Amino acid sequence: MAALFALPAAAQTSAAADTDAQAQDAPAVAGDPVAAARLSASADRAGGTEGGDIVVTGTRIVRPNNRSAAPIVTTTSADIAAQGATTIEEVLNRLPQVQVNSEQNFSDSEGRQRIKLRSLGYERTLTLIDGLRVGLANTVDVGIIPNALVDRIDVLTGGASSVYGSDAVSGVVNFVLKKNFEGIRLDGNYSLYNHDNGRSAVTDAATRAGFNAANGLTNDGGRSEISLAAGVNLFDNRVNFTSFINYRHSDLVRLVDRSNSVCEVVQPTNQSPLACSRASYTPAGTIIPQAGARAGQVLVNNPAGNGTFIPINSGPAGTSANPYDDFAYQRPFDRVNVGGFLTAEISDDIELYSNALFYRDKSYNTLLNRVYSYTAFGSDPYRVNCDNPFLSASQAQTLCGANAGRAGQFAPLDVRYRFDGLPLVQQRFTNEGYRIVTGLRGRGFNDVWSYDVAGMISRARLDTIDVPFAQYDNVNRSLDVVNVNGTPTCRSVVNGTDPRCVPFNAFTPFNQDIALNRYLYGSASGGISTRIPRLLQFVGTVSGDLGKYGIVSPLAQQGVAIALGAEYRDEMERTDVNDIYIQNNGGQNQRFTQNILEANAELQVPLVEDHSWTKLLQVNTGYRVSKYNRLNGKFDTWKVEGIWSPIADITLRGSYNKSQAAPGVGAAAGAANIFWNQGFYADPCAPQINSANPGGARLAPSASLQQCRNTGLPDNLYGSASLICPDDRCTVREGGFNLTPESAYTKTFGVVLRPRFLPGLTVSVDRYLIDLRDQLEFLNPNDWLNGCLTTGNDYFCRGIIRNPGTGTLSSSPASSPATGWVSRGSTNGYKSQSHGWDFQGQYNVGLGSVGKLDVGFNGTLTTRVGSQGAPTITPRDCTGYFGNQCGESLPRWAHQMRTTWILPERWASVSLNWRHRAGMPLDVYAPADTGIPAQPDSARRDQYPGIKAYDWFDLAVTFDINKQMTFRLAANNIFDRDPPIVPDSRARIGLLRGNTIMGYDLLGRQIVAGVSLRM
């Protein structure tokens, strides 16, 4: 029976390296030497003996001794099993080369899992399955791949566009899948979080705010995964069919289930204690008069029920509320994956291969059941009749003044009522998709040439079902209540305009009338936005060993190898939004297409082999030309690589390549299709709404006079009421910037050491320098405005076009105006940089009668994460910093080191993993030479100046009960380290409301149990 853990033949090449020093003299190890040593150890640990196809990430050339000139970080199936991860992103998040994220689980995402290398963006990381694209860039969901199906994951640093095409700027992530399985295998995992909620500055803040915090030991956040794989060989093993089904589930963990996230903490000033953010929606009912002596004051119904209003957050329970207490820290999801693989030897030289993957994922966010402020619908306040029987005399006097109790009189107000105790509303997400590949490969012409021709289609559907809103008209009708024979009754029931109306007593605390709640929502459903990306890819490659024709260097044994390829891609992205979604969020139906033609060539030229003065000297080159139907002209990418081993113990390697990321189909089409709309922003040079008193007098402009001059505004119009846009929604021009592909020039150089005096040790140190030019970025109106206001740079100010004479930023969208708008859309920026060092090591050593020891190390020293928005703007280096100016960025140093002891006969293994992240200060403390813009002293937070260095330890134990059963236990973050407290984290980096940032174990200690059955 073939093993499900069968590894590529590349791994077998060095299988004896840990015991035989002479293995150092082998001609070459396929791929990256450290990765190959890691694969060898993994194969030996699993007892794998059968090889498969040679797959080397970073080249299309097929030969048994490929060497990689760029470093490749490999994660093996054994590493994945030891971690007990449920999702692929959990596995990748541990790599120091990856910008950590949690899109599958956290509440502020669509539930997709994407990968971001080197902090350069999702769209610049090319994701592959067995060398072919997963799907359309930046829309892929790598959750299409269940963990149990992964043989290994290769991460190639830097560009590889000459081999794979667009998007391989920050690197390539290639998932190599298990195939050609015979038999039946069942894998199951279950994990939960075992966390001790302790006291902290956050819980102290919660106590002051009147919020209850979790305390003591808790077990929650259960995750389960089960996979069934079956395979069969037919027709004398010339045909193999393998299929699988996988199910994954995750339980809800709310922010309030962790003491350090019980409320969102802010620190208003440098030395002030932490305070909890509080909601304007309260269970006692928030009432904001819009007229009269108390207009704009935020009041609540007195929880004592005596018919009076008191100020919000004034003390009694119900007068204040946590706006995020039901948000998910880990949101529930259910995901099903199914798929199959077929290989068939048509003849000795022709093989048909095909595979299909399908997934469907459902998840949701729980949100509060509440009546939204009228401002969510427009500028017209709600209205209550002044003779409403629910109003006490005191309340009527506050809202209606002299009209209190008078029929036919109405008072404007805002109602923000939270129906605690009634079912929560849900924001739901459904992601599904499929990927089908079919191809032919083989060899011919006396085994000189090999070929591979494949077609792939990938299609996904991403449904976002938004939160339903209580309907504005229903709220207004339910507030218009009269007395009918002593019974409060909606006026619309009396006059017959809405017989279904249920009276809304918004002036009593803790209203939990389910009939009212159903009426307010009526038939309202969440708006639905559906995104459908689709990619067709056709790739043909011919690879030949020209040495068979005598094209060989006189100092080498191997000949020149060549690969010639052609590729066609057809991209489509469609967005469908229903009327409710448009009403609540805006948007429109769109469909964009783009196609690409490419041709490429690669050469491997061994110059010197097996001489006393040089073990190996080799040069690799590659070139690709691309033509996009939506872009002008052709674009080329290339690579030049070199490998030199003066002796078998030492290999020097280096590469220099140009890669590109072309505008995605949506961005390219959006840039060419210009249209206008209104919304997104108000003119910062006009009088501003007072958020504390929205109906009152306006405040001074938010921008200074000098800043407004930068936008082209004459001094005499500064602060003029004529600049106020209708409803404070100025005009936006969508698109209009001609786009070109961004280009990245990547240099890598390093050394690989395999000392013969220490058999089994392989170490590499590599420098990477990624310099991105003409970077593609999406700028919203406020990005153009803020950039122009603060810098006066033409790069930003060109996106702001005021109307001549009046200086306004408002024009009729229907007129396709030449002036009076701010831009929104994709454009080419200036440049970014990502520089650093990668350190890898693998040590496989026999311990005689007590077994073997494997030690794997992967670390990254980041020396620059920089950007420069325009030529005249000072470049900034955010390495090791996070905050308003740098976002999350990357720590200066991060690593993981896994040590595994394999007992004799492989009946058990014990594995300890050490993970480390260096400290990260807030960017407000960055010195001037970083170029990070100076911030005022008021931005300092000396009590929380940043994040200290963190270490985590993970322990995994594996037992082979017999040849058919393996049992696994693991504990990740065994010391239950809390994530760091970062006050104002949402204001500083966006998205998170958990008082921390990604990159840290957010939920505590994780306990994992798993079993594998082979039949």
CSV table of N, CA, C and O in Angstrom, one decimal, residues 686-779:
chain,number,residue,atom,x,y,z
A,686,ALA,N,-14.7,73.2,4.9
A,686,ALA,CA,-16.0,73.8,5.2
A,686,ALA,C,-16.3,73.7,6.7
A,686,ALA,O,-15.7,72.9,7.4
A,687,PRO,N,-17.3,74.4,7.2
A,687,PRO,CA,-17.7,74.2,8.6
A,687,PRO,C,-18.1,72.8,8.9
A,687,PRO,O,-18.8,72.2,8.0
A,688,GLN,N,-17.7,72.3,10.0
A,688,GLN,CA,-17.9,70.8,10.3
A,688,GLN,C,-19.1,70.6,11.3
A,688,GLN,O,-19.4,71.5,12.2
A,689,ILE,N,-19.8,69.5,11.1
A,689,ILE,CA,-20.9,69.1,12.1
A,689,ILE,C,-20.3,68.8,13.4
A,689,ILE,O,-19.2,68.2,13.6
A,690,ASN,N,-21.0,69.3,14.5
A,690,ASN,CA,-20.6,69.1,15.9
A,690,ASN,C,-21.2,67.7,16.2
A,690,ASN,O,-22.4,67.6,16.4
A,691,SER,N,-20.3,66.7,16.4
A,691,SER,CA,-20.8,65.3,16.7
A,691,SER,C,-21.6,65.3,18.0
A,691,SER,O,-22.5,64.5,18.2
A,692,ALA,N,-21.2,66.2,18.9
A,692,ALA,CA,-21.9,66.2,20.2
A,692,ALA,C,-23.3,66.9,20.1
A,692,ALA,O,-24.2,66.7,21.0
A,693,ASN,N,-23.5,67.7,19.1
A,693,ASN,CA,-24.7,68.4,18.9
A,693,ASN,C,-25.0,68.5,17.4
A,693,ASN,O,-24.8,69.5,16.8
A,694,PRO,N,-25.4,67.4,16.7
A,694,PRO,CA,-25.5,67.3,15.3
A,694,PRO,C,-26.4,68.4,14.7
A,694,PRO,O,-26.2,68.8,13.6
A,695,GLY,N,-27.4,68.7,15.4
A,695,GLY,CA,-28.4,69.7,14.9
A,695,GLY,C,-28.0,71.1,15.2
A,695,GLY,O,-28.7,72.1,14.8
A,696,GLY,N,-27.0,71.3,16.0
A,696,GLY,CA,-26.6,72.7,16.4
A,696,GLY,C,-25.7,73.4,15.4
A,696,GLY,O,-25.5,73.0,14.3
A,697,ALA,N,-25.1,74.5,16.0
A,697,ALA,CA,-24.2,75.3,15.2
A,697,ALA,C,-23.0,74.4,14.8
A,697,ALA,O,-22.5,73.6,15.5
A,698,ARG,N,-22.5,74.7,13.6
A,698,ARG,CA,-21.3,74.0,13.1
A,698,ARG,C,-20.0,74.5,13.7
A,698,ARG,O,-20.0,75.7,14.1
A,699,LEU,N,-19.0,73.7,13.6
A,699,LEU,CA,-17.7,74.0,14.2
A,699,LEU,C,-16.8,74.5,13.0
A,699,LEU,O,-17.2,74.5,11.8
A,700,ALA,N,-15.6,75.0,13.4
A,700,ALA,CA,-14.7,75.5,12.4
A,700,ALA,C,-14.2,74.4,11.5
A,700,ALA,O,-14.3,73.2,11.9
A,701,PRO,N,-13.6,74.7,10.3
A,701,PRO,CA,-13.1,73.6,9.5
A,701,PRO,C,-12.1,72.7,10.2
A,701,PRO,O,-11.3,73.2,11.1
A,702,SER,N,-12.0,71.5,9.8
A,702,SER,CA,-11.1,70.6,10.5
A,702,SER,C,-9.6,70.8,10.0
A,702,SER,O,-8.7,70.4,10.6
A,703,ALA,N,-9.5,71.4,8.8
A,703,ALA,CA,-8.2,71.7,8.2
A,703,ALA,C,-7.8,73.2,8.4
A,703,ALA,O,-8.7,74.0,8.5
A,704,SER,N,-6.5,73.5,8.4
A,704,SER,CA,-6.1,74.8,8.6
A,704,SER,C,-6.2,75.6,7.3
A,704,SER,O,-6.3,75.0,6.2
A,705,LEU,N,-6.0,76.9,7.4
A,705,LEU,CA,-6.0,77.7,6.2
A,705,LEU,C,-4.9,77.3,5.2
A,705,LEU,O,-5.1,77.2,4.0
A,706,GLN,N,-3.7,77.1,5.8
A,706,GLN,CA,-2.6,76.8,4.9
A,706,GLN,C,-2.8,75.4,4.2
A,706,GLN,O,-2.6,75.2,3.0
A,707,GLN,N,-3.4,74.5,5.0
A,707,GLN,CA,-3.7,73.2,4.4
A,707,GLN,C,-4.7,73.3,3.3
A,707,GLN,O,-4.6,72.6,2.2
A,708,CYS,N,-5.7,74.1,3.5
A,708,CYS,CA,-6.8,74.3,2.4
A,708,CYS,C,-6.2,75.0,1.2
A,708,CYS,O,-6.7,74.7,0.1
A,709,ARG,N,-5.2,75.8,1.4
A,709,ARG,CA,-4.6,76.4,0.2
A,709,ARG,C,-4.0,75.3,-0.7
A,709,ARG,O,-4.0,75.4,-1.9
A,710,ASN,N,-3.4,74.3,0.0
A,710,ASN,CA,-2.8,73.2,-0.8
A,710,ASN,C,-3.8,72.5,-1.7
A,710,ASN,O,-3.5,72.0,-2.8
A,711,THR,N,-5.1,72.6,-1.4
A,711,THR,CA,-6.2,71.9,-2.2
A,711,THR,C,-6.7,72.9,-3.3
A,711,THR,O,-7.6,72.5,-4.0
A,712,GLY,N,-6.1,74.1,-3.4
A,712,GLY,CA,-6.6,75.0,-4.4
A,712,GLY,C,-7.7,75.9,-4.0
A,712,GLY,O,-8.3,76.5,-4.8
A,713,LEU,N,-7.9,76.0,-2.7
A,713,LEU,CA,-9.0,76.9,-2.2
A,713,LEU,C,-8.5,78.3,-1.9
A,713,LEU,O,-7.5,78.5,-1.2
A,714,PRO,N,-9.2,79.3,-2.5
A,714,PRO,CA,-8.8,80.7,-2.2
A,714,PRO,C,-9.1,81.1,-0.7
A,714,PRO,O,-10.0,80.5,-0.1
A,715,ASP,N,-8.2,82.0,-0.2
A,715,ASP,CA,-8.3,82.3,1.2
A,715,ASP,C,-9.7,82.8,1.6
A,715,ASP,O,-10.2,82.5,2.7
A,716,ASN,N,-10.3,83.6,0.7
A,716,ASN,CA,-11.6,84.2,1.1
A,716,ASN,C,-12.8,83.2,1.3
A,716,ASN,O,-13.8,83.5,1.8
A,717,LEU,N,-12.6,82.0,0.8
A,717,LEU,CA,-13.6,81.0,0.9
A,717,LEU,C,-13.4,80.0,2.0
A,717,LEU,O,-14.3,79.2,2.3
A,718,TYR,N,-12.3,80.2,2.7
A,718,TYR,CA,-12.0,79.2,3.8
A,718,TYR,C,-13.1,79.4,4.9
A,718,TYR,O,-13.4,80.5,5.4
A,719,GLY,N,-13.7,78.3,5.3
A,719,GLY,CA,-14.7,78.2,6.3
A,719,GLY,C,-16.1,78.7,5.9
A,719,GLY,O,-17.0,78.8,6.7
A,720,SER,N,-16.2,79.0,4.6
A,720,SER,CA,-17.5,79.5,4.1
A,720,SER,C,-18.6,78.3,4.1
A,720,SER,O,-18.3,77.2,3.7
A,721,ALA,N,-19.8,78.7,4.5
A,721,ALA,CA,-20.9,77.7,4.5
A,721,ALA,C,-21.2,77.3,3.1
A,721,ALA,O,-21.8,76.2,2.9
A,722,SER,N,-20.8,78.0,2.1
A,722,SER,CA,-21.1,77.6,0.7
A,722,SER,C,-20.3,76.4,0.3
A,722,SER,O,-20.6,75.8,-0.7
A,723,LEU,N,-19.3,76.0,1.0
A,723,LEU,CA,-18.5,74.8,0.7
A,723,LEU,C,-19.2,73.6,1.2
A,723,LEU,O,-18.7,72.5,0.9
A,724,ILE,N,-20.2,73.7,2.0
A,724,ILE,CA,-20.9,72.5,2.6
A,724,ILE,C,-21.6,71.7,1.5
A,724,ILE,O,-22.4,72.3,0.8
A,725,CYS,N,-21.2,70.5,1.3
A,725,CYS,CA,-21.8,69.6,0.3
A,725,CYS,C,-23.2,69.2,0.8
A,725,CYS,O,-23.4,69.0,2.0
A,726,PRO,N,-24.1,68.9,-0.1
A,726,PRO,CA,-25.4,68.4,0.3
A,726,PRO,C,-25.3,67.1,1.2
A,726,PRO,O,-24.7,66.2,0.8
A,727,ASP,N,-25.9,67.2,2.4
A,727,ASP,CA,-25.8,66.1,3.3
A,727,ASP,C,-24.4,65.7,3.7
A,727,ASP,O,-24.1,64.6,4.1
A,728,ASP,N,-23.5,66.7,3.5
A,728,ASP,CA,-22.0,66.5,3.7
A,728,ASP,C,-21.5,65.3,2.9
A,728,ASP,O,-20.6,64.6,3.4
A,729,ARG,N,-22.0,65.1,1.7
A,729,ARG,CA,-21.6,64.1,0.8
A,729,ARG,C,-21.1,64.7,-0.5
A,729,ARG,O,-21.9,65.0,-1.3
A,730,CYS,N,-19.8,65.0,-0.6
A,730,CYS,CA,-19.3,65.6,-1.7
A,730,CYS,C,-19.2,64.6,-2.9
A,730,CYS,O,-19.3,63.4,-2.7
A,731,THR,N,-18.8,65.2,-4.1
A,731,THR,CA,-18.8,64.4,-5.3
A,731,THR,C,-17.5,63.6,-5.4
A,731,THR,O,-16.4,64.1,-5.0
A,732,VAL,N,-17.6,62.4,-5.9
A,732,VAL,CA,-16.4,61.5,-6.0
A,732,VAL,C,-16.3,61.0,-7.5
A,732,VAL,O,-17.3,60.6,-8.1
A,733,ARG,N,-15.2,61.2,-8.0
A,733,ARG,CA,-14.9,60.6,-9.4
A,733,ARG,C,-14.2,59.3,-9.2
A,733,ARG,O,-13.1,59.2,-8.6
A,734,GLU,N,-14.8,58.2,-9.7
A,734,GLU,CA,-14.3,56.9,-9.6
A,734,GLU,C,-13.4,56.6,-10.8
A,734,GLU,O,-13.9,56.8,-11.9
A,735,GLY,N,-12.2,56.2,-10.6
A,735,GLY,CA,-11.3,55.8,-11.7
A,735,GLY,C,-10.7,57.0,-12.4
A,735,GLY,O,-10.8,58.1,-11.9
A,736,GLY,N,-10.1,56.7,-13.6
A,736,GLY,CA,-9.6,57.8,-14.4
A,736,GLY,C,-8.1,57.8,-14.4
A,736,GLY,O,-7.5,58.7,-15.1
A,737,PHE,N,-7.4,57.0,-13.7
A,737,PHE,CA,-5.9,57.0,-13.7
A,737,PHE,C,-5.4,55.8,-14.6
A,737,PHE,O,-5.8,54.7,-14.4
A,738,ASN,N,-4.6,56.1,-15.6
A,738,ASN,CA,-4.0,55.0,-16.4
A,738,ASN,C,-3.0,54.2,-15.5
A,738,ASN,O,-2.1,54.8,-14.9
A,739,LEU,N,-3.2,52.9,-15.5
A,739,LEU,CA,-2.4,52.1,-14.7
A,739,LEU,C,-1.3,51.3,-15.5
A,739,LEU,O,-1.6,50.9,-16.7
A,740,THR,N,-0.2,51.1,-14.9
A,740,THR,CA,0.8,50.2,-15.4
A,740,THR,C,1.2,49.2,-14.4
A,740,THR,O,1.0,49.4,-13.2
A,741,PRO,N,1.8,48.0,-14.8
A,741,PRO,CA,2.2,47.1,-13.7
A,741,PRO,C,3.3,47.7,-12.8
A,741,PRO,O,4.1,48.4,-13.3
A,742,GLU,N,3.2,47.3,-11.6
A,742,GLU,CA,4.3,47.7,-10.7
A,742,GLU,C,5.4,46.7,-10.9
A,742,GLU,O,5.2,45.5,-11.2
A,743,SER,N,6.6,47.1,-10.6
A,743,SER,CA,7.8,46.3,-10.8
A,743,SER,C,8.6,46.2,-9.5
A,743,SER,O,8.8,47.2,-8.8
A,744,ALA,N,9.1,45.0,-9.3
A,744,ALA,CA,9.9,44.8,-8.1
A,744,ALA,C,11.3,44.2,-8.6
A,744,ALA,O,11.3,43.3,-9.4
A,745,TYR,N,12.3,44.7,-8.1
A,745,TYR,CA,13.7,44.3,-8.4
A,745,TYR,C,14.2,43.6,-7.1
A,745,TYR,O,14.4,44.3,-6.1
A,746,THR,N,14.4,42.3,-7.2
A,746,THR,CA,14.7,41.5,-6.0
A,746,THR,C,16.1,41.0,-6.1
A,746,THR,O,16.5,40.3,-7.1
A,747,LYS,N,16.9,41.2,-5.1
A,747,LYS,CA,18.3,40.6,-5.0
A,747,LYS,C,18.3,39.7,-3.8
A,747,LYS,O,17.9,40.1,-2.7
A,748,THR,N,18.8,38.5,-4.0
A,748,THR,CA,19.1,37.6,-2.9
A,748,THR,C,20.5,37.0,-3.1
A,748,THR,O,20.9,36.7,-4.2
A,749,PHE,N,21.2,36.9,-2.0
A,749,PHE,CA,22.5,36.3,-2.0
A,749,PHE,C,22.8,35.7,-0.6
A,749,PHE,O,22.4,36.2,0.4
A,750,GLY,N,23.4,34.5,-0.7
A,750,GLY,CA,23.6,33.8,0.6
A,750,GLY,C,24.6,32.7,0.5
A,750,GLY,O,25.2,32.4,-0.6
A,751,VAL,N,24.7,31.9,1.6
A,751,VAL,CA,25.6,30.8,1.7
A,751,VAL,C,24.9,29.6,2.3
A,751,VAL,O,24.0,29.8,3.2
A,752,VAL,N,25.2,28.4,1.8
A,752,VAL,CA,24.7,27.2,2.4
A,752,VAL,C,25.8,26.4,2.9
A,752,VAL,O,26.8,26.2,2.1
A,753,LEU,N,25.8,26.0,4.1
A,753,LEU,CA,26.9,25.2,4.7
A,753,LEU,C,26.4,23.8,5.1
A,753,LEU,O,25.4,23.6,5.7
A,754,ARG,N,27.1,22.8,4.6
A,754,ARG,CA,26.9,21.4,4.9
A,754,ARG,C,28.2,20.7,5.3
A,754,ARG,O,28.8,20.0,4.6
A,755,PRO,N,28.7,21.1,6.5
A,755,PRO,CA,30.1,20.6,6.9
A,755,PRO,C,30.2,19.1,7.1
A,755,PRO,O,29.4,18.5,7.7
A,756,ARG,N,31.2,18.6,6.4
A,756,ARG,CA,31.4,17.1,6.5
A,756,ARG,C,31.8,16.7,7.9
A,756,ARG,O,31.6,15.5,8.2
A,757,PHE,N,32.4,17.6,8.7
A,757,PHE,CA,32.8,17.2,10.0
A,757,PHE,C,31.6,17.1,11.0
A,757,PHE,O,31.8,16.7,12.1
A,758,LEU,N,30.4,17.6,10.5
A,758,LEU,CA,29.2,17.5,11.3
A,758,LEU,C,28.1,17.0,10.5
A,758,LEU,O,27.2,17.7,10.0
A,759,PRO,N,28.1,15.7,10.2
A,759,PRO,CA,27.1,15.1,9.3
A,759,PRO,C,25.7,15.4,9.8
A,759,PRO,O,25.4,15.4,11.0
A,760,GLY,N,24.8,15.6,8.8
A,760,GLY,CA,23.4,15.9,9.1
A,760,GLY,C,23.1,17.3,9.3
A,760,GLY,O,21.9,17.7,9.5
A,761,LEU,N,24.1,18.2,9.3
A,761,LEU,CA,23.8,19.6,9.6
A,761,LEU,C,23.8,20.4,8.2
A,761,LEU,O,24.7,20.3,7.4
A,762,THR,N,22.7,21.1,8.0
A,762,THR,CA,22.6,22.0,6.8
A,762,THR,C,22.1,23.4,7.3
A,762,THR,O,21.1,23.4,8.0
A,763,VAL,N,22.9,24.4,7.0
A,763,VAL,CA,22.6,25.8,7.4
A,763,VAL,C,22.6,26.7,6.2
A,763,VAL,O,23.5,26.6,5.4
A,764,SER,N,21.7,27.6,6.2
A,764,SER,CA,21.7,28.7,5.1
A,764,SER,C,21.5,30.0,5.7
A,764,SER,O,20.7,30.2,6.7
A,765,VAL,N,22.2,31.0,5.2
A,765,VAL,CA,22.0,32.4,5.5
A,765,VAL,C,21.8,33.2,4.2
A,765,VAL,O,22.7,33.1,3.3
A,766,ASP,N,20.7,33.9,4.1
A,766,ASP,CA,20.4,34.6,2.8
A,766,ASP,C,20.0,36.0,3.1
A,766,ASP,O,19.1,36.2,4.0
A,767,ARG,N,20.5,36.9,2.3
A,767,ARG,CA,20.0,38.3,2.3
A,767,ARG,C,19.0,38.5,1.2
A,767,ARG,O,19.2,38.0,0.0
A,768,TYR,N,17.9,39.2,1.5
A,768,TYR,CA,16.9,39.5,0.4
A,768,TYR,C,16.7,41.0,0.4
A,768,TYR,O,16.7,41.7,1.5
A,769,LEU,N,16.6,41.5,-0.8
A,769,LEU,CA,16.3,43.0,-1.0
A,769,LEU,C,15.3,43.1,-2.0
A,769,LEU,O,15.5,42.9,-3.2
A,770,ILE,N,14.0,43.5,-1.6
A,770,ILE,CA,12.9,43.6,-2.5
A,770,ILE,C,12.6,45.1,-2.6
A,770,ILE,O,12.3,45.8,-1.6
A,771,ASP,N,12.8,45.7,-3.8
A,771,ASP,CA,12.5,47.1,-4.1
A,771,ASP,C,11.4,47.2,-5.1
A,771,ASP,O,11.6,46.9,-6.3
A,772,LEU,N,10.3,47.7,-4.6
A,772,LEU,CA,9.1,47.8,-5.4
A,772,LEU,C,8.9,49.2,-6.0
A,772,LEU,O,9.0,50.2,-5.2
A,773,ARG,N,8.7,49.4,-7.3
A,773,ARG,CA,8.5,50.7,-7.9
A,773,ARG,C,7.1,50.7,-8.5
A,773,ARG,O,6.6,49.7,-9.0
A,774,ASP,N,6.6,52.0,-8.7
A,774,ASP,CA,5.3,52.2,-9.3
A,774,ASP,C,4.2,51.3,-8.6
A,774,ASP,O,3.4,50.8,-9.3
A,775,GLN,N,4.3,51.2,-7.3
A,775,GLN,CA,3.4,50.3,-6.6
A,775,GLN,C,1.9,50.7,-6.8
A,775,GLN,O,1.6,51.9,-6.9
A,776,LEU,N,1.1,49.7,-7.0
A,776,LEU,CA,-0.3,49.9,-7.2
A,776,LEU,C,-1.0,50.0,-5.8
A,776,LEU,O,-0.7,49.2,-4.9
A,777,GLU,N,-1.8,51.1,-5.7
A,777,GLU,CA,-2.5,51.3,-4.5
A,777,GLU,C,-3.9,51.8,-4.7
A,777,GLU,O,-4.1,52.5,-5.8
A,778,PHE,N,-4.8,51.6,-3.8
A,778,PHE,CA,-6.1,52.1,-3.9
A,778,PHE,C,-6.3,53.3,-2.9
A,778,PHE,O,-6.0,53.1,-1.7
A,779,LEU,N,-6.7,54.4,-3.5
A,779,LEU,CA,-6.8,55.6,-2.6
A,779,LEU,C,-8.3,56.0,-2.6
A,779,LEU,O,-8.9,56.2,-3.6
